[in-house]
Short mmCIF file of C-alpha atoms and ligand atoms in Angstrom, two decimals:
data_model
loop_
_atom_site.label_atom_id
_atom_site.label_comp_id
_atom_site.label_asym_id
_atom_site.label_seq_id
_atom_site.Cartn_x
_atom_site.Cartn_y
_atom_site.Cartn_z
CA UNK A 2 33.85 44.42 37.52
CA UNK A 3 31.65 46.25 35.03
CA UNK A 4 30.89 44.89 31.57
CA UNK A 5 29.55 47.26 28.94
CA UNK A 6 27.88 45.43 26.05
CA UNK A 7 28.06 46.64 22.45
CA UNK A 8 25.14 48.77 21.31
CA UNK A 9 23.93 46.06 18.96
CA UNK A 10 24.45 43.14 21.37
CA UNK A 11 21.66 40.59 21.15
CA UNK A 12 19.65 39.26 24.11
CA UNK A 13 21.34 35.87 23.58
CA UNK A 14 24.79 37.45 23.83
CA UNK A 15 23.81 39.37 26.98
CA UNK A 16 22.37 36.23 28.50
CA UNK A 17 25.54 34.24 27.71
CA UNK A 18 27.69 36.87 29.46
CA UNK A 19 25.39 36.89 32.52
CA UNK A 20 25.58 33.10 32.65
CA UNK A 21 29.40 33.16 32.43
CA UNK A 22 29.55 35.74 35.26
CA UNK A 23 27.25 33.68 37.48
CA UNK A 24 29.22 30.52 36.79
CA UNK A 25 32.24 32.41 38.14
CA UNK A 26 30.42 32.93 41.41
CA UNK A 27 29.32 36.57 41.23
CA UNK A 28 25.87 38.18 41.32
CA UNK A 29 24.95 40.27 38.29
CA UNK A 30 23.11 43.60 38.29
CA UNK A 31 21.81 44.48 34.86
CA UNK A 32 21.06 48.00 33.69
CA UNK A 33 19.37 48.25 30.28
CA UNK A 34 19.84 51.68 28.80
CA UNK A 35 18.28 53.09 25.66
CA UNK A 36 21.34 52.10 23.66
CA UNK A 37 23.57 49.94 25.79
CA UNK A 38 23.34 47.25 28.48
CA UNK A 39 25.66 47.39 31.46
CA UNK A 40 26.34 44.33 33.62
CA UNK A 41 27.85 44.89 37.08
CA UNK A 42 29.40 41.98 38.98
CA UNK A 43 28.97 42.00 42.75
CA UNK A 44 30.80 39.62 45.09
CA UNK A 45 34.17 37.89 44.96
CA UNK A 46 35.56 39.52 41.84
CA UNK A 47 39.24 39.43 42.88
CA UNK A 48 39.95 36.13 41.16
CA UNK A 49 38.14 36.97 37.92
CA UNK A 50 40.18 37.18 34.75
CA UNK A 51 38.74 40.14 32.83
CA UNK A 52 40.20 38.94 29.52
CA UNK A 53 37.90 35.91 29.73
CA UNK A 54 34.93 38.29 29.49
CA UNK A 55 36.47 40.64 26.95
CA UNK A 56 36.57 37.74 24.49
CA UNK A 57 32.83 36.97 24.67
CA UNK A 58 30.65 37.95 21.67
CA UNK A 59 28.79 41.24 22.10
CA UNK A 60 31.11 42.61 24.82
CA UNK A 61 32.34 46.18 24.26
CA UNK A 62 34.48 46.84 27.34
CA UNK A 63 35.33 45.23 30.70
CA UNK A 64 36.45 47.40 33.58
CA UNK A 65 37.74 46.39 36.99
CA UNK A 66 36.52 48.68 39.78
CA UNK A 67 38.09 46.95 42.79
CA UNK A 68 41.74 45.94 43.09
CA UNK A 69 42.58 42.27 42.57
CA UNK A 70 45.01 42.46 45.49
CA UNK A 71 43.05 42.29 48.74
CA UNK A 72 45.75 41.97 51.39
CA UNK A 73 48.18 44.42 49.80
CA UNK A 74 45.51 47.06 49.19
CA UNK A 75 45.55 50.21 51.33
CA UNK A 76 42.04 49.44 52.62
CA UNK A 77 43.33 46.31 54.38
CA UNK A 78 45.35 48.48 56.80
CA UNK A 79 44.60 52.16 56.14
CA UNK A 80 47.02 53.34 58.83
CA UNK A 81 49.97 51.74 56.99
CA UNK A 82 52.34 48.93 57.89
CA UNK A 83 55.46 49.52 59.94
CA UNK A 84 57.98 46.70 59.59
CA UNK A 85 60.07 46.23 62.73
CA UNK A 86 63.48 44.62 63.07
CA UNK A 87 65.32 42.99 65.97
CA UNK A 88 67.84 45.86 66.20
CA UNK A 89 64.99 48.32 66.82
CA UNK A 90 64.94 49.69 63.27
CA UNK A 91 61.67 50.29 61.47
CA UNK A 92 60.59 50.86 57.89
CA UNK A 93 57.25 52.53 57.33
CA UNK A 94 57.33 54.96 60.28
CA UNK A 95 58.20 58.66 60.08
CA UNK A 96 61.83 57.57 60.44
CA UNK A 97 63.33 56.78 57.04
CA UNK A 98 65.14 53.43 56.95
CA UNK A 99 68.66 53.69 55.59
CA UNK A 100 70.03 50.57 53.89
CA UNK A 101 73.65 50.83 52.83
CA UNK A 102 76.10 48.31 51.56
CA UNK A 103 78.12 46.97 48.68
CA UNK A 104 76.57 45.31 45.69
CA UNK A 105 78.47 42.15 46.69
CA UNK A 106 80.11 41.06 49.91
CA UNK A 107 83.77 40.70 48.90
CA UNK A 108 86.13 40.53 51.89
CA UNK A 109 86.04 40.84 55.66
CA UNK A 110 87.87 44.18 55.56
CA UNK A 111 85.47 45.53 52.94
CA UNK A 112 82.23 44.61 54.72
CA UNK A 113 83.43 45.71 58.18
CA UNK A 114 84.53 49.09 56.81
CA UNK A 115 81.14 49.50 55.13
CA UNK A 116 79.21 48.51 58.27
CA UNK A 117 81.17 51.11 60.22
CA UNK A 118 80.34 53.79 57.65
CA UNK A 119 76.62 52.91 57.56
CA UNK A 120 76.46 53.08 61.36
CA UNK A 121 78.37 56.38 61.44
CA UNK A 122 75.79 58.15 59.30
CA UNK A 123 72.89 56.76 61.33
CA UNK A 124 71.93 53.88 59.03
CA UNK A 125 70.27 50.78 60.41
CA UNK A 126 70.70 48.18 57.67
CA UNK A 127 73.72 46.51 56.11
CA UNK A 128 72.94 45.14 52.68
CA UNK A 129 75.22 43.03 50.56
CA UNK A 130 74.74 40.34 47.98
CA UNK A 131 76.10 36.84 48.58
CA UNK A 132 73.99 35.14 45.93
CA UNK A 133 74.15 37.43 42.92
CA UNK A 134 71.87 37.39 39.87
CA UNK A 135 74.42 38.41 37.22
CA UNK A 136 73.57 39.00 33.59
CA UNK A 137 76.68 37.07 32.56
CA UNK A 138 77.33 33.56 33.91
CA UNK A 139 81.06 34.41 33.80
CA UNK A 140 80.73 37.42 36.15
CA UNK A 141 81.37 37.11 39.91
CA UNK A 142 78.41 35.20 41.36
CA UNK A 143 78.87 36.03 45.06
CA UNK A 144 80.51 34.34 48.04
CA UNK A 145 77.42 32.40 49.10
CA UNK A 146 77.01 31.41 52.75
CA UNK A 147 80.63 32.38 53.57
CA UNK A 148 79.73 35.92 52.52
CA UNK A 149 76.66 35.91 54.74
CA UNK A 150 78.69 34.79 57.76
CA UNK A 151 81.08 37.70 57.48
CA UNK A 152 78.26 40.17 56.77
CA UNK A 153 76.40 38.93 59.86
CA UNK A 154 79.53 39.43 61.98
CA UNK A 155 79.99 42.97 60.66
CA UNK A 156 76.32 43.82 61.19
CA UNK A 157 76.41 42.48 64.76
CA UNK A 158 79.49 44.51 65.61
CA UNK A 159 77.68 47.72 64.63
CA UNK A 160 74.11 46.82 65.66
CA UNK A 161 72.81 46.72 62.08
CA UNK A 162 70.16 44.48 60.53
CA UNK A 163 71.16 42.46 57.47
CA UNK A 164 69.45 42.54 54.07
CA UNK A 165 70.48 40.18 51.29
CA UNK A 166 69.10 38.62 48.16
CA UNK A 167 67.63 35.14 48.01
CA UNK A 168 67.45 33.65 44.53
CA UNK A 169 65.82 30.30 45.07
CA UNK A 170 63.75 28.32 47.54
CA UNK A 171 66.60 25.99 48.51
CA UNK A 172 68.63 28.97 49.79
CA UNK A 173 66.01 30.17 52.30
CA UNK A 174 66.66 27.62 55.03
CA UNK A 175 70.49 27.90 55.12
CA UNK A 176 70.24 31.71 54.96
CA UNK A 177 67.78 32.10 57.84
CA UNK A 178 70.32 32.39 60.65
CA UNK A 179 72.26 35.20 58.96
CA UNK A 180 69.47 37.27 57.45
CA UNK A 181 67.09 39.83 58.98
CA UNK A 182 65.42 40.74 55.69
CA UNK A 183 65.26 38.67 52.50
CA UNK A 184 65.56 40.67 49.30
CA UNK A 185 63.75 39.38 46.21
CA UNK A 186 65.55 40.90 43.24
CA UNK A 187 63.95 42.45 40.19
CA UNK A 188 64.56 39.33 38.12
CA UNK A 189 62.68 37.18 40.60
CA UNK A 190 59.69 39.46 41.22
CA UNK A 191 57.46 36.99 39.44
CA UNK A 192 59.11 33.81 40.70
CA UNK A 193 55.80 32.84 42.27
CA UNK A 194 57.07 29.65 43.88
CA UNK A 195 59.78 31.61 45.68
CA UNK A 196 57.25 34.27 46.75
CA UNK A 197 54.89 31.62 48.16
CA UNK A 198 57.70 30.07 50.18
CA UNK A 199 58.68 33.51 51.56
CA UNK A 200 55.05 33.90 52.61
CA UNK A 201 55.54 31.02 55.00
CA UNK A 202 58.53 32.41 56.91
CA UNK A 203 58.28 35.08 59.58
CA UNK A 204 60.98 37.49 58.49
CA UNK A 205 60.57 40.68 56.45
CA UNK A 206 60.87 40.52 52.67
CA UNK A 207 62.13 43.38 50.51
CA UNK A 208 60.40 42.93 47.15
CA UNK A 209 61.95 44.79 44.23
CA UNK A 210 59.95 45.84 41.21
CA UNK A 211 60.67 43.73 38.12
CA UNK A 212 62.50 45.37 35.23
CA UNK A 213 59.32 45.48 33.13
CA UNK A 214 56.67 45.16 35.83
CA UNK A 215 53.64 47.37 36.20
CA UNK A 216 52.64 48.60 39.63
CA UNK A 217 49.69 46.20 39.63
CA UNK A 218 52.03 43.30 38.90
CA UNK A 219 54.31 44.36 41.77
CA UNK A 220 51.32 44.45 44.11
CA UNK A 221 50.10 41.05 42.93
CA UNK A 222 53.56 39.65 43.68
CA UNK A 223 53.39 41.16 47.18
CA UNK A 224 49.98 39.52 47.51
CA UNK A 225 51.62 36.11 47.03
CA UNK A 226 53.80 36.71 50.11
CA UNK A 227 51.00 38.24 52.19
CA UNK A 228 48.60 35.43 51.35
CA UNK A 229 50.97 32.99 53.03
CA UNK A 230 50.62 34.95 56.27
CA UNK A 231 53.84 36.98 56.10
CA UNK A 232 52.67 40.61 56.34
CA UNK A 233 56.16 42.09 56.61
CA UNK A 234 56.73 43.09 53.01
CA UNK A 235 58.60 46.20 51.87
CA UNK A 236 58.32 47.29 48.23
CA UNK A 237 61.21 48.80 46.29
CA UNK A 238 61.24 51.03 43.21
CA UNK A 239 64.54 50.30 41.41
CA UNK A 240 63.87 51.61 37.93
CA UNK A 241 62.25 49.99 34.94
CA UNK A 242 63.39 49.21 31.40
CA UNK A 243 62.34 51.85 28.87
CA UNK A 244 63.65 53.13 25.53
CA UNK A 245 65.88 55.62 27.39
CA UNK A 246 69.54 54.64 27.53
CA UNK A 247 71.17 57.52 29.41
CA UNK A 248 70.61 55.76 32.72
CA UNK A 249 70.82 52.01 33.42
CA UNK A 250 67.07 51.95 34.08
CA UNK A 251 64.44 54.68 34.14
CA UNK A 252 63.63 55.57 37.73
CA UNK A 253 59.87 55.81 38.16
CA UNK A 254 59.73 58.33 41.00
CA UNK A 255 55.96 58.62 40.54
CA UNK A 256 55.66 54.95 41.48
CA UNK A 257 56.44 55.96 45.07
CA UNK A 258 53.36 58.17 45.70
CA UNK A 259 51.25 55.89 43.50
CA UNK A 260 52.18 52.87 45.62
CA UNK A 261 51.72 54.81 48.87
CA UNK A 262 48.17 55.48 47.77
CA UNK A 263 47.37 51.94 46.61
CA UNK A 264 49.00 49.92 49.39
CA UNK A 265 49.66 50.01 53.13
CA UNK A 266 53.08 48.42 52.62
CA UNK A 267 56.21 50.56 53.08
CA UNK A 268 57.88 51.72 49.87
CA UNK A 269 61.60 52.29 49.55
CA UNK A 270 63.74 53.53 46.66
CA UNK A 271 66.96 52.20 45.18
CA UNK A 272 68.57 55.04 43.20
CA UNK A 273 71.74 52.97 42.68
CA UNK A 274 70.26 50.28 40.44
CA UNK A 275 67.69 52.71 39.05
CA UNK A 276 70.33 54.95 37.50
CA UNK A 277 73.49 52.83 37.35
CA UNK A 278 75.48 56.05 37.60
CA UNK A 279 77.33 57.36 40.64
CA UNK A 280 76.61 60.99 39.76
CA UNK A 281 72.85 60.34 39.56
CA UNK A 282 72.43 58.51 42.86
CA UNK A 283 72.29 61.61 45.07
CA UNK A 284 69.73 63.59 43.03
CA UNK A 285 67.46 60.55 42.70
CA UNK A 286 67.81 59.68 46.41
CA UNK A 287 66.72 63.22 47.29
CA UNK A 288 63.83 63.12 44.85
CA UNK A 289 62.72 59.76 46.28
CA UNK A 290 62.70 61.06 49.82
CA UNK A 291 60.75 64.12 48.76
CA UNK A 292 58.29 61.86 46.91
CA UNK A 293 57.52 59.95 50.11
CA UNK A 294 59.92 56.98 50.21
CA UNK A 295 60.00 55.17 53.55
CA UNK A 296 63.58 54.09 53.05
CA UNK A 297 66.57 54.22 50.74
CA UNK A 298 68.87 51.49 49.47
CA UNK A 299 72.25 52.81 48.40
CA UNK A 300 75.36 50.95 47.24
CA UNK A 301 78.64 52.07 48.83
CA UNK A 302 82.21 50.77 48.86
CA UNK A 303 85.51 52.05 50.30
CA UNK A 304 87.09 51.68 46.87
CA UNK A 305 84.01 52.12 44.71
CA UNK A 306 85.78 52.06 41.33
CA UNK A 307 87.21 48.66 42.18
CA UNK A 308 83.96 47.07 43.46
CA UNK A 309 83.59 43.53 42.12
CA UNK A 310 80.08 44.34 40.84
CA UNK A 311 78.14 47.52 40.02
CA UNK A 312 81.20 49.75 40.47
CA UNK A 313 79.82 52.51 38.22
CA UNK A 314 76.84 53.17 40.49
CA UNK A 315 78.60 52.71 43.83
CA UNK A 316 79.27 55.72 46.07
CA UNK A 317 82.48 56.41 47.95
CA UNK A 318 82.05 56.89 51.69
CA UNK A 319 82.50 60.68 51.54
CA UNK A 320 79.83 60.97 48.84
CA UNK A 321 77.47 58.84 50.94
CA UNK A 322 78.09 60.93 54.07
CA UNK A 323 77.48 64.17 52.19
CA UNK A 324 74.26 62.78 50.70
CA UNK A 325 72.91 61.65 54.08
CA UNK A 326 73.55 65.14 55.48
CA UNK A 327 71.50 66.64 52.65
CA UNK A 328 68.75 64.05 53.05
CA UNK A 329 68.44 64.97 56.73
CA UNK A 330 67.68 68.55 55.70
CA UNK A 331 65.01 67.43 53.24
CA UNK A 332 63.59 65.16 55.93
CA UNK A 333 63.22 68.15 58.27
CA UNK A 334 61.14 69.96 55.68
CA UNK A 335 58.71 67.07 55.27
CA UNK A 336 58.47 65.77 58.83
CA UNK A 337 60.74 62.77 58.51
CA UNK A 338 63.92 61.81 60.32
CA UNK A 339 66.92 59.86 59.09
C1 PEP B 192 70.86 44.21 43.82
O1 PEP B 192 70.12 44.77 44.64
O2 PEP B 192 72.06 44.01 44.03
C2 PEP B 192 70.27 43.83 42.55
C3 PEP B 192 70.80 42.88 41.79
O3 PEP B 192 69.19 44.58 42.25
P1 PEP B 192 68.01 44.39 41.23
O4 PEP B 192 67.39 43.06 41.54
O5 PEP B 192 67.12 45.55 41.52
O6 PEP B 192 68.61 44.42 39.86
MN1 MN B 193 74.08 45.85 42.73
#
């Protein structure tokens, strides 16, 4: 952390800032220029709150020069993290993880048909919601554990790993036997108690970016999970809320290469929730792969228009198959398989 003092800062003000820095456990290197004094903090700066220093009299500007996330930062594991699953699938390798499924698990016929389709195109993950965070309390809320049982059965029949959303701490334990990867939805990205608890289990966590979260905030949320000792975290760009209304969210494709630079954690993309529109899923999936995504999460359904949730953004099987064929071609051009 670097603190630039105002040109007219008094010695008393400079001394008060130095004292405050030292009280926070860092060493201070002072440079007195002709016009301005610069104070550089050396040591454990990760926990410092820069706004605390910005408010001090005589301070002009406070700048952080090292990331506040230590475990999620790229430097922690420069080679990158590869998350491995019991069915042999990986996310974070040159092979792109393909996660397909309905927004919600609805019926046995539905989820088995979807599992078959995911497997047929070479996908490794079956994703479906059983505990659903719905905007309206009157909308379908998911089948709960009964939904997970039938999804597990379908995944096992086709050798797929299961991914599903957990909404609260109390659900973790009963979900464990059915789930290979716990999804934390956008609305829960800053549910810090839930993140801490997921840091204590030893199963991968798919952490979605919050609807108004910055990249730093996403990485700090990942840090909560990592700091508990669970290093198997996958990040997901799923669009953010902006003033644009032509898509459900605004997909931040640039977040993918930005995250790949800042963190060693795998980064996947969810063009379904990012756009909310069936016709936009394929172009955004292709753009995400080209931008360096380590995996894709795509909603599919045999009767997409009649899906119990997120119908408008859900692909029919033939659209999904066509898209995967095109993604394989893009993968060839950039050294990645699907
Ligand atoms: C979902 O994945 O079904 C979901 C609700 O997504 P998000 O949390 O990104 O809105
Ligand atoms: Mn959905």
